[in-house]
Amino acid sequence: MRNGSSKRIRLSLAFFWLSASAASVWLLSAQNPEMQQKIAEVKAAVAMNKQALGQYTWVEQDTIILKGEQKKQEQFQVRLGPDGKAQKTPLDPQAPEASGGHEGRLKKHIVEKKKEEYKEYADQIRELIRQYLPPDKDALEQARQKGNIMVGAEPSSPGQYRAVISNYIKQGDKMTLVMDGTQKNIVRLSIATYLDDPKDAVNVDAVFSPIPDGPNHVSSATINGVSKQLTISVQNSNYQKL
């Protein structure tokens, strides 16, 4: 019995030291000049994209899907405001009022009730993601100072690398930026975050594409509200200089 306990203790200590060594390697890598250069490249790309996008307006199309069923599709004219966050103006015409009479009022009540099932939740998700997109240079610098950024190779794509930022907006969240090491551009972005409760997870996958003679932009994104099985599919297009 005693030999078994000693063996378990030795194994636990070995696991502890292996874990500590792995953490030290990451820590040393994060302080490595090459890693510092890559973090600087990420910050520069984020700052450049944000500044350049301030000179554009574009059309965003959102498709809302609840439990596999498309509920709504809407379009917005978008530009970045003074705070660097997206300001959206609806482009869709107002839906006509339901006709009068008992049947008209009943139909309107049913439609409104269904809308309530997802509208508030979708708005909460949108507001949350506005805090992450576009990424902010100053927020990245704060994460770097706190040791919350790790940089490593992108195994599936030679020439690319990833920066993983923890606790970016909320405790326990994670944002991953994939960079093209040659072009110094953001290629993809993913976010794992949550609303008020960590159990209410929200996940984002975004793809970046270049605007002709302009910066990279989020060409498409998929936002998943896990608990309510709600998905917002985003397509951005028709970029025009102001």
CSV table of C-alpha atoms in Angstrom, one decimal:
chain,number,residue,atom,x,y,z
A,1,MET,CA,0.0,0.0,0.0
A,2,ARG,CA,2.8,2.3,1.0
A,3,ASN,CA,4.7,1.5,-2.2
A,4,GLY,CA,1.6,2.3,-4.3
A,5,SER,CA,1.2,5.7,-2.5
A,6,SER,CA,4.9,6.6,-3.1
A,7,LYS,CA,4.5,5.7,-6.7
A,8,ARG,CA,1.5,7.9,-7.1
A,9,ILE,CA,3.3,10.8,-5.4
A,10,ARG,CA,6.3,10.3,-7.7
A,11,LEU,CA,4.1,10.3,-10.8
A,12,SER,CA,2.3,13.5,-9.5
A,13,LEU,CA,5.6,15.3,-8.9
A,14,ALA,CA,6.8,14.2,-12.4
A,15,PHE,CA,3.6,15.5,-14.0
A,16,PHE,CA,4.0,18.8,-12.0
A,17,TRP,CA,7.5,19.4,-13.2
A,18,LEU,CA,6.7,18.5,-16.8
A,19,SER,CA,3.8,20.9,-16.7
A,20,ALA,CA,6.0,23.6,-15.1
A,21,SER,CA,8.7,23.0,-17.7
A,22,ALA,CA,6.2,23.3,-20.6
A,23,ALA,CA,4.8,26.6,-19.1
A,24,SER,CA,8.4,27.9,-18.8
A,25,VAL,CA,9.0,27.1,-22.4
A,26,TRP,CA,6.0,29.1,-23.4
A,27,LEU,CA,7.0,31.9,-21.1
A,28,LEU,CA,10.5,32.0,-22.5
A,29,SER,CA,9.1,31.9,-26.0
A,30,ALA,CA,6.9,34.8,-25.3
A,31,GLN,CA,9.9,36.9,-24.2
A,32,ASN,CA,12.0,35.7,-27.2
A,33,PRO,CA,12.9,38.6,-29.6
A,34,GLU,CA,11.3,36.8,-32.5
A,35,MET,CA,8.1,36.3,-30.6
A,36,GLN,CA,8.1,39.9,-29.6
A,37,GLN,CA,8.5,40.9,-33.2
A,38,LYS,CA,5.5,38.7,-34.2
A,39,ILE,CA,3.4,40.3,-31.4
A,40,ALA,CA,4.4,43.7,-32.8
A,41,GLU,CA,3.4,42.6,-36.3
A,42,VAL,CA,-0.1,41.6,-35.0
A,43,LYS,CA,-0.5,45.0,-33.3
A,44,ALA,CA,0.6,46.9,-36.4
A,45,ALA,CA,-1.8,44.9,-38.6
A,46,VAL,CA,-4.7,45.5,-36.3
A,47,ALA,CA,-3.9,49.2,-36.0
A,48,MET,CA,-3.4,49.7,-39.8
A,49,ASN,CA,-6.6,47.8,-40.6
A,50,LYS,CA,-8.7,49.8,-38.1
A,51,GLN,CA,-7.4,53.1,-39.3
A,52,ALA,CA,-7.8,52.3,-43.0
A,53,LEU,CA,-11.3,50.9,-42.5
A,54,GLY,CA,-12.3,54.2,-41.0
A,55,GLN,CA,-12.1,55.6,-44.6
A,56,TYR,CA,-14.7,53.1,-45.9
A,57,THR,CA,-18.4,52.3,-45.7
A,58,TRP,CA,-19.7,48.9,-46.6
A,59,VAL,CA,-22.8,46.7,-46.6
A,60,GLU,CA,-23.3,44.0,-44.0
A,61,GLN,CA,-25.8,41.2,-44.5
A,62,ASP,CA,-26.8,39.2,-41.5
A,63,THR,CA,-28.7,35.9,-41.7
A,64,ILE,CA,-30.1,34.7,-38.4
A,65,ILE,CA,-30.7,31.0,-38.0
A,66,LEU,CA,-32.4,29.5,-35.0
A,67,LYS,CA,-32.3,25.7,-34.4
A,68,GLY,CA,-31.5,25.2,-38.1
A,69,GLU,CA,-34.3,27.4,-39.4
A,70,GLN,CA,-33.7,30.8,-41.0
A,71,LYS,CA,-35.6,33.4,-39.1
A,72,LYS,CA,-34.4,36.7,-40.6
A,73,GLN,CA,-32.1,38.3,-43.1
A,74,GLU,CA,-31.2,42.0,-42.9
A,75,GLN,CA,-28.8,44.4,-44.4
A,76,PHE,CA,-27.0,47.4,-42.9
A,77,GLN,CA,-24.8,50.2,-44.2
A,78,VAL,CA,-21.8,50.2,-41.9
A,79,ARG,CA,-18.9,52.5,-41.1
A,80,LEU,CA,-16.6,52.8,-38.1
A,81,GLY,CA,-17.5,55.5,-35.5
A,82,PRO,CA,-15.1,57.7,-33.6
A,83,ASP,CA,-14.7,55.0,-31.0
A,84,GLY,CA,-13.5,52.5,-33.7
A,85,LYS,CA,-16.7,50.4,-33.4
A,86,ALA,CA,-19.1,49.7,-36.2
A,87,GLN,CA,-22.1,52.0,-36.6
A,88,LYS,CA,-24.9,50.3,-38.5
A,89,THR,CA,-27.8,51.9,-40.4
A,90,PRO,CA,-30.6,49.5,-41.5
A,91,LEU,CA,-31.2,49.2,-45.2
A,92,ASP,CA,-34.3,47.1,-45.2
A,93,PRO,CA,-37.7,48.7,-45.7
A,94,GLN,CA,-40.0,48.7,-42.8
A,95,ALA,CA,-42.4,45.7,-42.8
A,96,PRO,CA,-46.0,46.7,-43.5
A,97,GLU,CA,-48.4,46.6,-40.6
A,98,ALA,CA,-50.6,43.6,-40.4
A,99,SER,CA,-54.1,44.1,-41.7
A,100,GLY,CA,-56.9,44.9,-39.3
A,101,GLY,CA,-59.5,42.6,-37.9
A,102,HIS,CA,-59.2,39.7,-35.5
A,103,GLU,CA,-57.2,37.4,-37.8
A,104,GLY,CA,-54.7,40.2,-38.6
A,105,ARG,CA,-54.2,41.0,-34.9
A,106,LEU,CA,-53.8,37.3,-34.1
A,107,LYS,CA,-51.3,36.8,-36.9
A,108,LYS,CA,-49.3,39.9,-35.8
A,109,HIS,CA,-49.3,38.6,-32.2
A,110,ILE,CA,-47.9,35.2,-33.2
A,111,VAL,CA,-45.2,36.7,-35.4
A,112,GLU,CA,-44.1,39.1,-32.6
A,113,LYS,CA,-44.0,36.3,-30.1
A,114,LYS,CA,-41.7,34.2,-32.4
A,115,LYS,CA,-39.5,37.2,-32.9
A,116,GLU,CA,-39.1,37.6,-29.1
A,117,GLU,CA,-37.7,34.1,-29.0
A,118,TYR,CA,-34.5,35.2,-30.7
A,119,LYS,CA,-34.3,39.0,-31.2
A,120,GLU,CA,-33.1,40.0,-27.7
A,121,TYR,CA,-30.6,37.1,-27.6
A,122,ALA,CA,-29.3,38.0,-31.0
A,123,ASP,CA,-28.9,41.7,-30.0
A,124,GLN,CA,-27.0,40.6,-26.9
A,125,ILE,CA,-24.6,38.6,-29.0
A,126,ARG,CA,-24.0,41.4,-31.5
A,127,GLU,CA,-23.3,43.8,-28.7
A,128,LEU,CA,-20.8,41.4,-27.1
A,129,ILE,CA,-19.0,40.8,-30.4
A,130,ARG,CA,-18.7,44.6,-31.0
A,131,GLN,CA,-16.2,44.6,-28.1
A,132,TYR,CA,-13.9,42.1,-30.0
A,133,LEU,CA,-14.3,43.2,-33.6
A,134,PRO,CA,-12.3,45.0,-34.9
A,135,PRO,CA,-9.5,44.0,-32.6
A,136,ASP,CA,-7.9,46.9,-30.7
A,137,LYS,CA,-4.2,47.6,-30.6
A,138,ASP,CA,-4.3,49.0,-27.0
A,139,ALA,CA,-6.2,46.0,-25.7
A,140,LEU,CA,-3.6,43.8,-27.3
A,141,GLU,CA,-0.8,45.7,-25.7
A,142,GLN,CA,-2.5,45.4,-22.3
A,143,ALA,CA,-2.8,41.6,-22.9
A,144,ARG,CA,0.9,41.5,-23.8
A,145,GLN,CA,1.9,43.3,-20.6
A,146,LYS,CA,-0.1,40.9,-18.5
A,147,GLY,CA,1.5,37.9,-20.2
A,148,ASN,CA,-1.8,36.9,-21.8
A,149,ILE,CA,-0.5,36.4,-25.4
A,150,MET,CA,1.1,33.3,-26.7
A,151,VAL,CA,2.6,33.0,-30.2
A,152,GLY,CA,3.2,29.9,-32.2
A,153,ALA,CA,3.3,28.3,-35.7
A,154,GLU,CA,0.1,27.5,-37.6
A,155,PRO,CA,0.7,23.8,-38.2
A,156,SER,CA,-1.7,23.4,-41.1
A,157,SER,CA,-0.5,26.5,-43.0
A,158,PRO,CA,3.3,27.0,-43.6
A,159,GLY,CA,4.2,30.7,-43.5
A,160,GLN,CA,1.4,31.5,-41.1
A,161,TYR,CA,1.5,31.8,-37.3
A,162,ARG,CA,-1.1,32.4,-34.6
A,163,ALA,CA,-1.4,34.7,-31.7
A,164,VAL,CA,-3.6,33.4,-28.9
A,165,ILE,CA,-4.9,36.1,-26.5
A,166,SER,CA,-6.5,35.1,-23.2
A,167,ASN,CA,-8.7,37.2,-21.0
A,168,TYR,CA,-9.0,39.8,-23.8
A,169,ILE,CA,-12.4,41.2,-22.7
A,170,LYS,CA,-13.7,38.7,-20.2
A,171,GLN,CA,-12.0,36.4,-17.7
A,172,GLY,CA,-11.5,33.1,-19.4
A,173,ASP,CA,-12.2,34.2,-23.0
A,174,LYS,CA,-9.8,33.5,-25.9
A,175,MET,CA,-9.2,35.2,-29.2
A,176,THR,CA,-6.9,33.7,-31.8
A,177,LEU,CA,-5.5,35.7,-34.7
A,178,VAL,CA,-3.9,33.8,-37.6
A,179,MET,CA,-1.3,36.0,-39.4
A,180,ASP,CA,0.3,35.7,-42.8
A,181,GLY,CA,4.0,35.9,-42.0
A,182,THR,CA,5.0,37.3,-45.4
A,183,GLN,CA,2.2,39.8,-46.0
A,184,LYS,CA,1.9,40.7,-42.3
A,185,ASN,CA,-1.9,40.5,-42.7
A,186,ILE,CA,-4.6,38.9,-40.5
A,187,VAL,CA,-6.0,35.8,-42.3
A,188,ARG,CA,-8.5,34.4,-39.8
A,189,LEU,CA,-9.8,35.1,-36.4
A,190,SER,CA,-11.7,33.1,-33.9
A,191,ILE,CA,-13.2,34.0,-30.5
A,192,ALA,CA,-14.4,31.9,-27.6
A,193,THR,CA,-16.4,34.0,-25.2
A,194,TYR,CA,-19.7,34.1,-23.3
A,195,LEU,CA,-22.5,36.4,-22.2
A,196,ASP,CA,-23.2,36.8,-18.5
A,197,ASP,CA,-22.4,33.2,-17.6
A,198,PRO,CA,-19.5,31.1,-18.9
A,199,LYS,CA,-22.1,28.4,-19.6
A,200,ASP,CA,-23.7,30.7,-22.2
A,201,ALA,CA,-21.0,30.3,-24.7
A,202,VAL,CA,-20.6,32.5,-27.9
A,203,ASN,CA,-18.1,31.3,-30.6
A,204,VAL,CA,-17.0,33.3,-33.6
A,205,ASP,CA,-15.1,32.3,-36.7
A,206,ALA,CA,-14.1,35.1,-39.1
A,207,VAL,CA,-12.3,35.1,-42.5
A,208,PHE,CA,-10.4,38.2,-43.7
A,209,SER,CA,-9.9,39.2,-47.3
A,210,PRO,CA,-8.2,42.3,-48.9
A,211,ILE,CA,-10.1,45.2,-50.3
A,212,PRO,CA,-8.6,46.2,-53.7
A,213,ASP,CA,-5.9,48.8,-53.0
A,214,GLY,CA,-7.0,48.7,-49.4
A,215,PRO,CA,-6.7,46.9,-46.0
A,216,ASN,CA,-7.9,43.4,-45.0
A,217,HIS,CA,-11.4,43.2,-43.8
A,218,VAL,CA,-13.7,40.6,-42.3
A,219,SER,CA,-15.3,39.3,-45.5
A,220,SER,CA,-17.4,36.7,-43.6
A,221,ALA,CA,-18.1,35.6,-40.1
A,222,THR,CA,-20.1,32.9,-38.3
A,223,ILE,CA,-21.3,33.8,-34.8
A,224,ASN,CA,-22.8,30.9,-32.7
A,225,GLY,CA,-24.9,31.4,-29.6
A,226,VAL,CA,-24.4,27.9,-28.3
A,227,SER,CA,-27.1,27.6,-25.6
A,228,LYS,CA,-30.0,28.7,-27.8
A,229,GLN,CA,-28.6,27.2,-31.0
A,230,LEU,CA,-28.7,30.6,-32.7
A,231,THR,CA,-26.3,31.4,-35.5
A,232,ILE,CA,-25.7,34.8,-37.2
A,233,SER,CA,-24.0,34.4,-40.6
A,234,VAL,CA,-22.3,37.7,-41.6
A,235,GLN,CA,-21.3,38.7,-45.2
A,236,ASN,CA,-19.6,42.0,-45.8
A,237,SER,CA,-19.3,43.5,-49.3
A,238,ASN,CA,-19.5,46.6,-51.5
A,239,TYR,CA,-16.7,48.6,-49.8
A,240,GLN,CA,-16.7,52.2,-50.8
A,241,LYS,CA,-14.3,55.0,-49.8
A,242,LEU,CA,-16.0,57.9,-48.0
